[in-house]
PDB file of C-alpha atoms in Angstrom:
ATOM      1  CA  PRO A   7       0.573  -2.599  11.842  1.00 89.00           C
ATOM      2  CA  ALA A   8      -2.436  -0.265  11.826  1.00 90.00           C
ATOM      3  CA  LEU A   9      -0.880   1.874   9.098  1.00 93.00           C
ATOM      4  CA  ALA A  10      -0.178  -1.236   6.994  1.00 93.00           C
ATOM      5  CA  VAL A  11      -3.805  -2.345   7.406  1.00 92.00           C
ATOM      6  CA  ALA A  12      -4.967   1.132   6.327  1.00 94.00           C
ATOM      7  CA  VAL A  13      -2.756   0.899   3.232  1.00 95.00           C
ATOM      8  CA  LEU A  14      -4.083  -2.562   2.319  1.00 93.00           C
ATOM      9  CA  ARG A  15      -7.703  -1.467   2.762  1.00 94.00           C
ATOM     10  CA  ARG A  16      -7.202   1.698   0.718  1.00 96.00           C
ATOM     11  CA  GLU A  17      -5.514  -0.348  -2.034  1.00 95.00           C
ATOM     12  CA  ALA A  18      -8.428  -2.797  -2.123  1.00 95.00           C
ATOM     13  CA  PHE A  19     -10.900   0.090  -2.385  1.00 96.00           C
ATOM     14  CA  LEU A  20      -9.002   2.077  -5.020  1.00 96.00           C
ATOM     15  CA  GLY A  21      -8.038  -1.030  -6.977  1.00 96.00           C
ATOM     16  CA  GLY A  22     -11.615  -2.283  -6.973  1.00 95.00           C
ATOM     17  CA  GLY A  23     -12.695   0.929  -8.663  1.00 93.00           C
ATOM     18  CA  ALA A  24      -9.718   0.943 -11.074  1.00 92.00           C
ATOM     19  CA  GLU A  25      -8.886   4.454  -9.896  1.00 95.00           C
ATOM     20  CA  PRO A  26      -6.177   6.359 -11.774  1.00 97.00           C
ATOM     21  CA  PRO A  27      -3.134   7.688  -9.882  1.00 98.00           C
ATOM     22  CA  LEU A  28      -4.167  10.057  -7.111  1.00 97.00           C
ATOM     23  CA  GLN A  29      -3.453  11.223  -3.582  1.00 97.00           C
ATOM     24  CA  VAL A  30      -5.694  10.374  -0.639  1.00 96.00           C
ATOM     25  CA  GLU A  31      -5.417  12.155   2.695  1.00 96.00           C
ATOM     26  CA  MET A  32      -6.441  10.333   5.854  1.00 94.00           C
ATOM     27  CA  ARG A  33      -6.337  11.063   9.554  1.00 95.00           C
ATOM     28  CA  ALA A  34      -5.483   8.446  12.143  1.00 94.00           C
ATOM     29  CA  LEU A  35      -7.837   8.189  15.097  1.00 93.00           C
ATOM     30  CA  VAL A  36      -6.494   6.718  18.322  1.00 94.00           C
ATOM     31  CA  HIS A  37      -8.536   5.082  21.080  1.00 93.00           C
ATOM     32  CA  ARG A  38      -7.336   3.923  24.457  1.00 94.00           C
ATOM     33  CA  VAL A  39      -8.531   0.351  24.854  1.00 94.00           C
ATOM     34  CA  ARG A  40      -9.307  -1.070  28.287  1.00 94.00           C
ATOM     35  CA  GLY A  41     -10.966  -4.326  29.052  1.00 92.00           C
ATOM     36  CA  ARG A  42     -10.648  -8.056  29.240  1.00 92.00           C
ATOM     37  CA  PHE A  43      -9.748  -9.838  26.011  1.00 92.00           C
ATOM     38  CA  ILE A  44      -9.609 -13.520  25.070  1.00 89.00           C
ATOM     39  CA  ASP A  45      -5.988 -14.272  24.124  1.00 92.00           C
ATOM     40  CA  LEU A  46      -5.869 -16.246  20.871  1.00 91.00           C
ATOM     41  CA  THR A  47      -2.209 -15.543  20.137  1.00 92.00           C
ATOM     42  CA  GLU A  48      -1.371 -19.220  20.723  1.00 92.00           C
ATOM     43  CA  VAL A  49      -4.193 -20.505  18.500  1.00 87.00           C
ATOM     44  CA  HIS A  50      -3.199 -21.776  15.048  1.00 85.00           C
ATOM     45  CA  PHE A  51      -4.218 -19.334  12.322  1.00 83.00           C
ATOM     46  CA  GLU A  52      -7.141 -20.546  10.222  1.00 84.00           C
ATOM     47  CA  PRO A  53      -6.548 -19.435   6.616  1.00 84.00           C
ATOM     48  CA  ASP A  54     -10.177 -19.930   5.576  1.00 90.00           C
ATOM     49  CA  ARG A  55     -11.933 -16.574   6.098  1.00 88.00           C
ATOM     50  CA  ASP A  56     -15.399 -18.095   6.572  1.00 94.00           C
ATOM     51  CA  LYS A  57     -14.102 -20.435   9.276  1.00 91.00           C
ATOM     52  CA  ARG A  58     -12.301 -17.544  11.008  1.00 86.00           C
ATOM     53  CA  TRP A  59     -15.461 -15.444  10.983  1.00 85.00           C
ATOM     54  CA  ALA A  60     -17.533 -18.374  12.264  1.00 90.00           C
ATOM     55  CA  MET A  61     -15.056 -18.809  15.114  1.00 83.00           C
ATOM     56  CA  GLY A  62     -15.304 -15.086  15.882  1.00 79.00           C
ATOM     57  CA  ALA A  63     -19.104 -15.229  15.865  1.00 82.00           C
ATOM     58  CA  ARG A  64     -19.026 -18.219  18.213  1.00 82.00           C
ATOM     59  CA  LEU A  65     -16.617 -16.472  20.582  1.00 78.00           C
ATOM     60  CA  TYR A  66     -18.762 -13.357  20.466  1.00 76.00           C
ATOM     61  CA  SER A  67     -21.942 -15.256  21.331  1.00 79.00           C
ATOM     62  CA  GLU A  68     -20.228 -17.351  24.020  1.00 75.00           C
ATOM     63  CA  ALA A  69     -18.214 -14.514  25.539  1.00 68.00           C
ATOM     64  CA  GLU A  70     -18.690 -13.830  29.186  1.00 65.00           C
ATOM     65  CA  SER A  71     -20.351 -10.484  29.822  1.00 67.00           C
ATOM     66  CA  ASP A  72     -17.052  -9.073  31.088  1.00 78.00           C
ATOM     67  CA  VAL A  73     -15.062  -9.954  27.923  1.00 86.00           C
ATOM     68  CA  GLN A  74     -14.642  -7.043  25.546  1.00 90.00           C
ATOM     69  CA  GLY A  75     -12.972  -8.818  22.597  1.00 88.00           C
ATOM     70  CA  ILE A  76     -10.108 -10.955  21.359  1.00 89.00           C
ATOM     71  CA  LEU A  77      -6.341 -10.581  20.946  1.00 92.00           C
ATOM     72  CA  PHE A  78      -4.848 -12.451  17.975  1.00 91.00           C
ATOM     73  CA  LEU A  79      -1.901 -12.539  15.580  1.00 90.00           C
ATOM     74  CA  ARG A  80      -1.995 -11.389  11.939  1.00 88.00           C
ATOM     75  CA  PRO A  81       0.308 -13.721  10.007  1.00 86.00           C
ATOM     76  CA  ASP A  82      -0.208 -11.593   6.903  1.00 85.00           C
ATOM     77  CA  LEU A  83       1.509  -8.759   8.791  1.00 87.00           C
ATOM     78  CA  GLY A  84       4.458 -10.583  10.314  1.00 86.00           C
ATOM     79  CA  ASN A  85       2.396 -11.921  13.217  1.00 86.00           C
ATOM     80  CA  ALA A  86       1.574  -8.431  14.442  1.00 90.00           C
ATOM     81  CA  ARG A  87      -0.789  -8.463  17.417  1.00 91.00           C
ATOM     82  CA  ALA A  88      -4.292  -7.173  16.756  1.00 91.00           C
ATOM     83  CA  LEU A  89      -7.508  -6.669  18.718  1.00 90.00           C
ATOM     84  CA  THR A  90     -11.103  -7.209  17.774  1.00 88.00           C
ATOM     85  CA  VAL A  91     -13.388  -5.281  20.099  1.00 90.00           C
ATOM     86  CA  PHE A  92     -16.839  -6.760  20.801  1.00 86.00           C
ATOM     87  CA  ASP A  93     -17.880  -4.120  23.332  1.00 88.00           C
ATOM     88  CA  GLY A  94     -17.569  -0.461  22.365  1.00 90.00           C
ATOM     89  CA  ALA A  95     -17.438   0.450  26.054  1.00 91.00           C
ATOM     90  CA  ALA A  96     -13.815  -0.816  25.992  1.00 94.00           C
ATOM     91  CA  LEU A  97     -12.879   2.091  23.708  1.00 95.00           C
ATOM     92  CA  GLY A  98     -11.977   5.458  25.105  1.00 94.00           C
ATOM     93  CA  THR A  99     -12.767   8.686  23.324  1.00 95.00           C
ATOM     94  CA  ALA A 100     -11.218   8.915  19.871  1.00 95.00           C
ATOM     95  CA  THR A 101      -8.477  11.474  19.488  1.00 96.00           C
ATOM     96  CA  GLN A 102      -7.031  12.636  16.214  1.00 95.00           C
ATOM     97  CA  SER A 103      -3.445  11.594  15.617  1.00 95.00           C
ATOM     98  CA  ASP A 104      -1.207  11.854  12.561  1.00 96.00           C
ATOM     99  CA  HIS A 105      -2.370  13.076   9.173  1.00 97.00           C
ATOM    100  CA  TYR A 106      -1.286  10.945   6.198  1.00 97.00           C
ATOM    101  CA  ARG A 107      -1.174  11.286   2.434  1.00 98.00           C
ATOM    102  CA  PHE A 108      -1.290   8.001   0.503  1.00 98.00           C
ATOM    103  CA  LEU A 109       0.194   8.203  -2.986  1.00 97.00           C
ATOM    104  CA  TRP A 110      -1.726   5.760  -5.183  1.00 98.00           C
ATOM    105  CA  ASP A 111      -0.061   4.990  -8.543  1.00 97.00           C
ATOM    106  CA  GLY A 112      -3.040   3.177 -10.074  1.00 96.00           C
ATOM    107  CA  LYS A 113      -1.919  -0.226  -8.756  1.00 95.00           C
ATOM    108  CA  ALA A 114      -0.709   0.307  -5.174  1.00 96.00           C
ATOM    109  CA  VAL A 115      -0.039   2.902  -2.502  1.00 97.00           C
ATOM    110  CA  ARG A 116       3.686   3.347  -3.199  1.00 96.00           C
ATOM    111  CA  GLN A 117       4.409   6.076  -0.671  1.00 97.00           C
ATOM    112  CA  ILE A 118       2.891   7.254   2.574  1.00 97.00           C
ATOM    113  CA  GLY A 119       3.574  10.813   3.624  1.00 97.00           C
ATOM    114  CA  ASN A 120       3.096  11.714   7.259  1.00 96.00           C
ATOM    115  CA  LEU A 121       1.961  15.331   7.056  1.00 96.00           C
ATOM    116  CA  THR A 122       2.276  15.703  10.827  1.00 95.00           C
ATOM    117  CA  THR A 123       5.940  14.676  11.112  1.00 95.00           C
ATOM    118  CA  HIS A 124       6.927  15.457   7.481  1.00 96.00           C
ATOM    119  CA  GLU A 125       8.270  11.934   7.010  1.00 95.00           C
ATOM    120  CA  LEU A 126       7.944  10.011   3.774  1.00 96.00           C
ATOM    121  CA  LEU A 127       7.734   6.225   3.894  1.00 95.00           C
ATOM    122  CA  ASP A 128       7.697   3.874   0.939  1.00 94.00           C
ATOM    123  CA  ARG A 129       5.441   0.824   0.831  1.00 94.00           C
ATOM    124  CA  GLU A 130       8.268  -1.722   0.875  1.00 92.00           C
ATOM    125  CA  THR A 131       9.872  -0.175   3.978  1.00 93.00           C
ATOM    126  CA  LEU A 132       6.532  -0.133   5.821  1.00 93.00           C
ATOM    127  CA  PHE A 133       5.851  -3.805   5.196  1.00 92.00           C
ATOM    128  CA  ALA A 134       9.498  -4.827   5.704  1.00 91.00           C
ATOM    129  CA  SER A 135       9.323  -3.235   9.173  1.00 90.00           C
ATOM    130  CA  LEU A 136       6.660  -5.857   9.959  1.00 88.00           C
ATOM    131  CA  GLY A 137       8.758  -8.663   8.536  1.00 86.00           C
ATOM    132  CA  VAL A 138       6.621  -9.199   5.431  1.00 85.00           C
ATOM    133  CA  ARG A 139       7.013  -8.686   1.719  1.00 79.00           C
ATOM    134  CA  ALA A 140       3.644  -7.413   0.575  1.00 70.00           C
ATOM    135  CA  ALA A 141       2.898  -7.914  -3.095  1.00 70.00           C
ATOM    136  CA  ALA A 142       1.278  -5.054  -4.936  1.00 64.00           C
TER     137      ALA A 142
END
């Protein structure tokens, strides 16, 4: 799911600037996460972004001092589990992981090359692995 989120964010950025076809290299950073998280995986997804953010702000302000964030589902990514971290102390030291090359065709990232493992993944396969058909 993290790679799919990175693809979506890069597409929004490149598409917003109407960038021509190009290649973008990115490194994945990995953190160990330890802490106590509010489990919202059973809470109905609120499609309105402003309402979701208001709920997050309320949870953040009401959180007990020993709560480091929330666990929730991302219906846009096949109900993949995701974390929002309120307290940076819950994150371990970042370590560099795989090195990727995103192949932007002017409309979408069509292929993702993993330069560490030498694997090539197309956009449709990535999103299908999460059980979603992502429009581009």
